[in-house]
mmCIF file with all atom_site columns, C-alpha atoms in Angstrom:
data_model
loop_
_atom_site.group_PDB
_atom_site.id
_atom_site.type_symbol
_atom_site.label_atom_id
_atom_site.label_alt_id
_atom_site.label_comp_id
_atom_site.label_asym_id
_atom_site.label_entity_id
_atom_site.label_seq_id
_atom_site.pdbx_PDB_ins_code
_atom_site.Cartn_x
_atom_site.Cartn_y
_atom_site.Cartn_z
_atom_site.occupancy
_atom_site.B_iso_or_equiv
_atom_site.pdbx_formal_charge
_atom_site.auth_seq_id
_atom_site.auth_comp_id
_atom_site.auth_asym_id
_atom_site.auth_atom_id
_atom_site.pdbx_PDB_model_num
ATOM 1   C CA . UNK S 1 1   ? -28.593 -4.731  6.991   1.00 56.00 ? 75  UNK S CA 1
ATOM 2   C CA . UNK S 1 2   ? -28.207 -4.891  3.213   1.00 61.00 ? 76  UNK S CA 1
ATOM 3   C CA . UNK S 1 3   ? -25.356 -6.710  1.534   1.00 59.00 ? 77  UNK S CA 1
ATOM 4   C CA . UNK S 1 4   ? -24.026 -3.369  0.241   1.00 59.00 ? 78  UNK S CA 1
ATOM 5   C CA . UNK S 1 5   ? -23.976 -1.956  3.781   1.00 54.00 ? 79  UNK S CA 1
ATOM 6   C CA . UNK S 1 6   ? -22.067 -5.048  4.954   1.00 59.00 ? 80  UNK S CA 1
ATOM 7   C CA . UNK S 1 7   ? -19.545 -4.620  2.123   1.00 59.00 ? 81  UNK S CA 1
ATOM 8   C CA . UNK S 1 8   ? -19.124 -0.952  3.040   1.00 65.00 ? 82  UNK S CA 1
ATOM 9   C CA . UNK S 1 9   ? -18.494 -1.937  6.670   1.00 82.00 ? 83  UNK S CA 1
ATOM 10  C CA . UNK S 1 10  ? -15.861 -4.400  5.455   1.00 91.00 ? 84  UNK S CA 1
ATOM 11  C CA . UNK S 1 11  ? -14.149 -2.116  2.938   1.00 96.00 ? 85  UNK S CA 1
ATOM 12  C CA . UNK S 1 12  ? -13.429 0.790   5.285   1.00 96.00 ? 86  UNK S CA 1
ATOM 13  C CA . UNK S 1 13  ? -11.643 -1.338  7.924   1.00 96.00 ? 87  UNK S CA 1
ATOM 14  C CA . UNK S 1 14  ? -9.819  -3.173  5.127   1.00 97.00 ? 88  UNK S CA 1
ATOM 15  C CA . UNK S 1 15  ? -8.681  0.144   3.638   1.00 98.00 ? 89  UNK S CA 1
ATOM 16  C CA . UNK S 1 16  ? -7.572  1.326   7.064   1.00 98.00 ? 90  UNK S CA 1
ATOM 17  C CA . UNK S 1 17  ? -5.674  -1.921  7.606   1.00 98.00 ? 91  UNK S CA 1
ATOM 18  C CA . UNK S 1 18  ? -3.953  -1.472  4.247   1.00 98.00 ? 92  UNK S CA 1
ATOM 19  C CA . UNK S 1 19  ? -2.923  2.000   5.401   1.00 98.00 ? 93  UNK S CA 1
ATOM 20  C CA . UNK S 1 20  ? -1.435  0.700   8.648   1.00 98.00 ? 94  UNK S CA 1
ATOM 21  C CA . UNK S 1 21  ? 0.314   -2.234  6.964   1.00 98.00 ? 95  UNK S CA 1
ATOM 22  C CA . UNK S 1 22  ? 1.806   0.155   4.410   1.00 98.00 ? 96  UNK S CA 1
ATOM 23  C CA . UNK S 1 23  ? 2.893   2.525   7.192   1.00 98.00 ? 97  UNK S CA 1
ATOM 24  C CA . UNK S 1 24  ? 4.508   -0.200  9.318   1.00 98.00 ? 98  UNK S CA 1
ATOM 25  C CA . UNK S 1 25  ? 6.237   -2.026  6.466   1.00 97.00 ? 99  UNK S CA 1
ATOM 26  C CA . UNK S 1 26  ? 7.455   1.297   5.086   1.00 98.00 ? 100 UNK S CA 1
ATOM 27  C CA . UNK S 1 27  ? 8.878   2.256   8.483   1.00 98.00 ? 101 UNK S CA 1
ATOM 28  C CA . UNK S 1 28  ? 10.628  -1.110  8.688   1.00 97.00 ? 102 UNK S CA 1
ATOM 29  C CA . UNK S 1 29  ? 12.013  -0.531  5.198   1.00 97.00 ? 103 UNK S CA 1
ATOM 30  C CA . UNK S 1 30  ? 13.361  2.875   6.318   1.00 98.00 ? 104 UNK S CA 1
ATOM 31  C CA . UNK S 1 31  ? 15.023  1.360   9.394   1.00 98.00 ? 105 UNK S CA 1
ATOM 32  C CA . UNK S 1 32  ? 16.360  -1.853  7.827   1.00 97.00 ? 106 UNK S CA 1
ATOM 33  C CA . UNK S 1 33  ? 16.361  -1.549  4.031   1.00 97.00 ? 107 UNK S CA 1
ATOM 34  C CA . UNK S 1 34  ? 19.159  -4.078  3.603   1.00 96.00 ? 108 UNK S CA 1
ATOM 35  C CA . UNK S 1 35  ? 17.270  -6.708  5.592   1.00 96.00 ? 109 UNK S CA 1
ATOM 36  C CA . UNK S 1 36  ? 14.150  -6.218  3.467   1.00 95.00 ? 110 UNK S CA 1
ATOM 37  C CA . UNK S 1 37  ? 16.159  -6.272  0.231   1.00 96.00 ? 111 UNK S CA 1
ATOM 38  C CA . UNK S 1 38  ? 17.800  -9.516  1.305   1.00 96.00 ? 112 UNK S CA 1
ATOM 39  C CA . UNK S 1 39  ? 14.393  -11.116 1.932   1.00 95.00 ? 113 UNK S CA 1
ATOM 40  C CA . UNK S 1 40  ? 13.147  -10.294 -1.576  1.00 96.00 ? 114 UNK S CA 1
ATOM 41  C CA . UNK S 1 41  ? 16.388  -11.184 -3.318  1.00 95.00 ? 115 UNK S CA 1
ATOM 42  C CA . UNK S 1 42  ? 17.621  -7.662  -4.051  1.00 94.00 ? 116 UNK S CA 1
ATOM 43  C CA . UNK S 1 43  ? 21.270  -6.711  -4.294  1.00 91.00 ? 117 UNK S CA 1
ATOM 44  C CA . UNK S 1 44  ? 23.038  -5.657  -1.122  1.00 89.00 ? 118 UNK S CA 1
ATOM 45  C CA . UNK S 1 45  ? 24.748  -2.426  -2.193  1.00 93.00 ? 119 UNK S CA 1
ATOM 46  C CA . UNK S 1 46  ? 24.768  0.876   -0.342  1.00 95.00 ? 120 UNK S CA 1
ATOM 47  C CA . UNK S 1 47  ? 22.988  2.723   -3.157  1.00 95.00 ? 121 UNK S CA 1
ATOM 48  C CA . UNK S 1 48  ? 20.274  0.090   -3.435  1.00 94.00 ? 122 UNK S CA 1
ATOM 49  C CA . UNK S 1 49  ? 19.669  0.097   0.314   1.00 95.00 ? 123 UNK S CA 1
ATOM 50  C CA . UNK S 1 50  ? 19.549  3.895   0.393   1.00 96.00 ? 124 UNK S CA 1
ATOM 51  C CA . UNK S 1 51  ? 16.990  4.071   -2.434  1.00 95.00 ? 125 UNK S CA 1
ATOM 52  C CA . UNK S 1 52  ? 14.940  1.262   -0.904  1.00 95.00 ? 126 UNK S CA 1
ATOM 53  C CA . UNK S 1 53  ? 14.874  3.167   2.400   1.00 97.00 ? 127 UNK S CA 1
ATOM 54  C CA . UNK S 1 54  ? 13.707  6.277   0.552   1.00 97.00 ? 128 UNK S CA 1
ATOM 55  C CA . UNK S 1 55  ? 10.876  4.297   -1.008  1.00 97.00 ? 129 UNK S CA 1
ATOM 56  C CA . UNK S 1 56  ? 9.998   3.121   2.501   1.00 97.00 ? 130 UNK S CA 1
ATOM 57  C CA . UNK S 1 57  ? 9.682   6.733   3.638   1.00 98.00 ? 131 UNK S CA 1
ATOM 58  C CA . UNK S 1 58  ? 7.098   7.405   0.931   1.00 97.00 ? 132 UNK S CA 1
ATOM 59  C CA . UNK S 1 59  ? 5.260   4.253   1.998   1.00 98.00 ? 133 UNK S CA 1
ATOM 60  C CA . UNK S 1 60  ? 5.127   5.709   5.527   1.00 98.00 ? 134 UNK S CA 1
ATOM 61  C CA . UNK S 1 61  ? 3.613   8.929   4.199   1.00 98.00 ? 135 UNK S CA 1
ATOM 62  C CA . UNK S 1 62  ? 1.009   7.288   1.949   1.00 98.00 ? 136 UNK S CA 1
ATOM 63  C CA . UNK S 1 63  ? 0.153   4.601   4.509   1.00 98.00 ? 137 UNK S CA 1
ATOM 64  C CA . UNK S 1 64  ? -0.203  7.109   7.334   1.00 98.00 ? 138 UNK S CA 1
ATOM 65  C CA . UNK S 1 65  ? -2.389  9.370   5.216   1.00 98.00 ? 139 UNK S CA 1
ATOM 66  C CA . UNK S 1 66  ? -4.589  6.431   4.210   1.00 98.00 ? 140 UNK S CA 1
ATOM 67  C CA . UNK S 1 67  ? -4.893  5.156   7.793   1.00 98.00 ? 141 UNK S CA 1
ATOM 68  C CA . UNK S 1 68  ? -5.789  8.634   9.056   1.00 98.00 ? 142 UNK S CA 1
ATOM 69  C CA . UNK S 1 69  ? -8.275  9.331   6.250   1.00 97.00 ? 143 UNK S CA 1
ATOM 70  C CA . UNK S 1 70  ? -10.070 6.010   6.670   1.00 97.00 ? 144 UNK S CA 1
ATOM 71  C CA . UNK S 1 71  ? -10.447 6.578   10.396  1.00 96.00 ? 145 UNK S CA 1
ATOM 72  C CA . UNK S 1 72  ? -13.218 8.984   9.382   1.00 93.00 ? 146 UNK S CA 1
ATOM 73  C CA . UNK S 1 73  ? -16.588 7.570   8.299   1.00 87.00 ? 147 UNK S CA 1
ATOM 74  C CA . UNK S 1 74  ? -16.460 9.502   5.014   1.00 89.00 ? 148 UNK S CA 1
ATOM 75  C CA . UNK S 1 75  ? -12.825 9.784   3.863   1.00 95.00 ? 149 UNK S CA 1
ATOM 76  C CA . UNK S 1 76  ? -11.723 11.998  1.010   1.00 95.00 ? 150 UNK S CA 1
ATOM 77  C CA . UNK S 1 77  ? -12.019 10.096  -2.252  1.00 96.00 ? 151 UNK S CA 1
ATOM 78  C CA . UNK S 1 78  ? -8.824  11.725  -3.496  1.00 97.00 ? 152 UNK S CA 1
ATOM 79  C CA . UNK S 1 79  ? -6.831  10.046  -0.707  1.00 98.00 ? 153 UNK S CA 1
ATOM 80  C CA . UNK S 1 80  ? -8.150  6.660   -1.798  1.00 98.00 ? 154 UNK S CA 1
ATOM 81  C CA . UNK S 1 81  ? -7.382  7.493   -5.424  1.00 98.00 ? 155 UNK S CA 1
ATOM 82  C CA . UNK S 1 82  ? -3.767  8.425   -4.738  1.00 98.00 ? 156 UNK S CA 1
ATOM 83  C CA . UNK S 1 83  ? -3.214  5.508   -2.371  1.00 98.00 ? 157 UNK S CA 1
ATOM 84  C CA . UNK S 1 84  ? -4.562  3.158   -5.066  1.00 98.00 ? 158 UNK S CA 1
ATOM 85  C CA . UNK S 1 85  ? -2.227  4.748   -7.619  1.00 98.00 ? 159 UNK S CA 1
ATOM 86  C CA . UNK S 1 86  ? 0.702   4.147   -5.252  1.00 98.00 ? 160 UNK S CA 1
ATOM 87  C CA . UNK S 1 87  ? -0.352  0.508   -4.904  1.00 98.00 ? 161 UNK S CA 1
ATOM 88  C CA . UNK S 1 88  ? -0.699  0.078   -8.685  1.00 98.00 ? 162 UNK S CA 1
ATOM 89  C CA . UNK S 1 89  ? 2.755   1.602   -9.130  1.00 98.00 ? 163 UNK S CA 1
ATOM 90  C CA . UNK S 1 90  ? 4.229   -0.670  -6.472  1.00 97.00 ? 164 UNK S CA 1
ATOM 91  C CA . UNK S 1 91  ? 2.628   -3.723  -8.090  1.00 98.00 ? 165 UNK S CA 1
ATOM 92  C CA . UNK S 1 92  ? 4.048   -2.746  -11.458 1.00 98.00 ? 166 UNK S CA 1
ATOM 93  C CA . UNK S 1 93  ? 7.515   -1.936  -10.114 1.00 97.00 ? 167 UNK S CA 1
ATOM 94  C CA . UNK S 1 94  ? 7.829   -5.177  -8.130  1.00 97.00 ? 168 UNK S CA 1
ATOM 95  C CA . UNK S 1 95  ? 6.526   -7.294  -11.013 1.00 98.00 ? 169 UNK S CA 1
ATOM 96  C CA . UNK S 1 96  ? 8.968   -5.664  -13.432 1.00 98.00 ? 170 UNK S CA 1
ATOM 97  C CA . UNK S 1 97  ? 11.758  -6.129  -10.900 1.00 97.00 ? 171 UNK S CA 1
ATOM 98  C CA . UNK S 1 98  ? 11.063  -9.856  -10.767 1.00 97.00 ? 172 UNK S CA 1
ATOM 99  C CA . UNK S 1 99  ? 10.733  -10.097 -14.563 1.00 98.00 ? 173 UNK S CA 1
ATOM 100 C CA . UNK S 1 100 ? 14.075  -8.320  -15.001 1.00 97.00 ? 174 UNK S CA 1
ATOM 101 C CA . UNK S 1 101 ? 15.841  -10.448 -12.398 1.00 97.00 ? 175 UNK S CA 1
ATOM 102 C CA . UNK S 1 102 ? 16.311  -7.597  -9.915  1.00 96.00 ? 176 UNK S CA 1
ATOM 103 C CA . UNK S 1 103 ? 14.231  -9.388  -7.262  1.00 97.00 ? 177 UNK S CA 1
ATOM 104 C CA . UNK S 1 104 ? 13.537  -13.045 -6.530  1.00 97.00 ? 178 UNK S CA 1
ATOM 105 C CA . UNK S 1 105 ? 10.102  -14.516 -7.330  1.00 97.00 ? 179 UNK S CA 1
ATOM 106 C CA . UNK S 1 106 ? 9.183   -14.232 -3.625  1.00 97.00 ? 180 UNK S CA 1
ATOM 107 C CA . UNK S 1 107 ? 8.839   -10.480 -4.243  1.00 97.00 ? 181 UNK S CA 1
ATOM 108 C CA . UNK S 1 108 ? 5.695   -11.272 -6.231  1.00 98.00 ? 182 UNK S CA 1
ATOM 109 C CA . UNK S 1 109 ? 3.976   -11.752 -2.862  1.00 97.00 ? 183 UNK S CA 1
ATOM 110 C CA . UNK S 1 110 ? 4.493   -8.026  -2.287  1.00 96.00 ? 184 UNK S CA 1
ATOM 111 C CA . UNK S 1 111 ? 3.139   -7.296  -5.766  1.00 98.00 ? 185 UNK S CA 1
ATOM 112 C CA . UNK S 1 112 ? 0.050   -9.416  -5.123  1.00 98.00 ? 186 UNK S CA 1
ATOM 113 C CA . UNK S 1 113 ? -0.610  -7.670  -1.789  1.00 98.00 ? 187 UNK S CA 1
ATOM 114 C CA . UNK S 1 114 ? -0.283  -4.272  -3.445  1.00 98.00 ? 188 UNK S CA 1
ATOM 115 C CA . UNK S 1 115 ? -2.501  -5.290  -6.371  1.00 98.00 ? 189 UNK S CA 1
ATOM 116 C CA . UNK S 1 116 ? -5.242  -6.606  -4.080  1.00 98.00 ? 190 UNK S CA 1
ATOM 117 C CA . UNK S 1 117 ? -4.863  -3.465  -1.964  1.00 98.00 ? 191 UNK S CA 1
ATOM 118 C CA . UNK S 1 118 ? -5.391  -1.264  -5.030  1.00 98.00 ? 192 UNK S CA 1
ATOM 119 C CA . UNK S 1 119 ? -8.557  -3.200  -5.904  1.00 98.00 ? 193 UNK S CA 1
ATOM 120 C CA . UNK S 1 120 ? -9.922  -2.839  -2.357  1.00 98.00 ? 194 UNK S CA 1
ATOM 121 C CA . UNK S 1 121 ? -9.168  0.891   -2.275  1.00 98.00 ? 195 UNK S CA 1
ATOM 122 C CA . UNK S 1 122 ? -10.810 1.474   -5.649  1.00 97.00 ? 196 UNK S CA 1
ATOM 123 C CA . UNK S 1 123 ? -13.864 -0.576  -4.636  1.00 97.00 ? 197 UNK S CA 1
ATOM 124 C CA . UNK S 1 124 ? -14.210 1.436   -1.435  1.00 97.00 ? 198 UNK S CA 1
ATOM 125 C CA . UNK S 1 125 ? -13.736 4.704   -3.348  1.00 96.00 ? 199 UNK S CA 1
ATOM 126 C CA . UNK S 1 126 ? -16.515 3.709   -5.763  1.00 96.00 ? 200 UNK S CA 1
ATOM 127 C CA . UNK S 1 127 ? -18.932 3.275   -2.833  1.00 93.00 ? 201 UNK S CA 1
ATOM 128 C CA . UNK S 1 128 ? -18.337 6.762   -1.441  1.00 92.00 ? 202 UNK S CA 1
ATOM 129 C CA . UNK S 1 129 ? -20.515 9.615   -2.545  1.00 83.00 ? 203 UNK S CA 1
ATOM 130 C CA . UNK S 1 130 ? -18.840 12.031  -4.967  1.00 80.00 ? 204 UNK S CA 1
#
């Protein structure tokens, strides 16, 4: 087996795992937005929790779509593109939130996960045939 084939066999399960992690953490954010906000140092107001739960719903949608698409041996490249865009947006939003004092520095762990996820998704997308 070539090294490229091994990388391809690693990238698809990694992309699928990213999808499931995004789905599960998004669902948790929908169910308990205040708990999640507390853990990352966000304010505990009704409006903040409501908006954070809404963001969680969109994480459920994108994560579920990514997990389902990567269950196939040859997923749609557009799904990987849009999931990577979501991850880049999440990285940017969390990083800005920390820089502006909205979230505690611990929230950068979320930003790092999302940034690495975007890189993995784009690398996997690049390996798929157009």
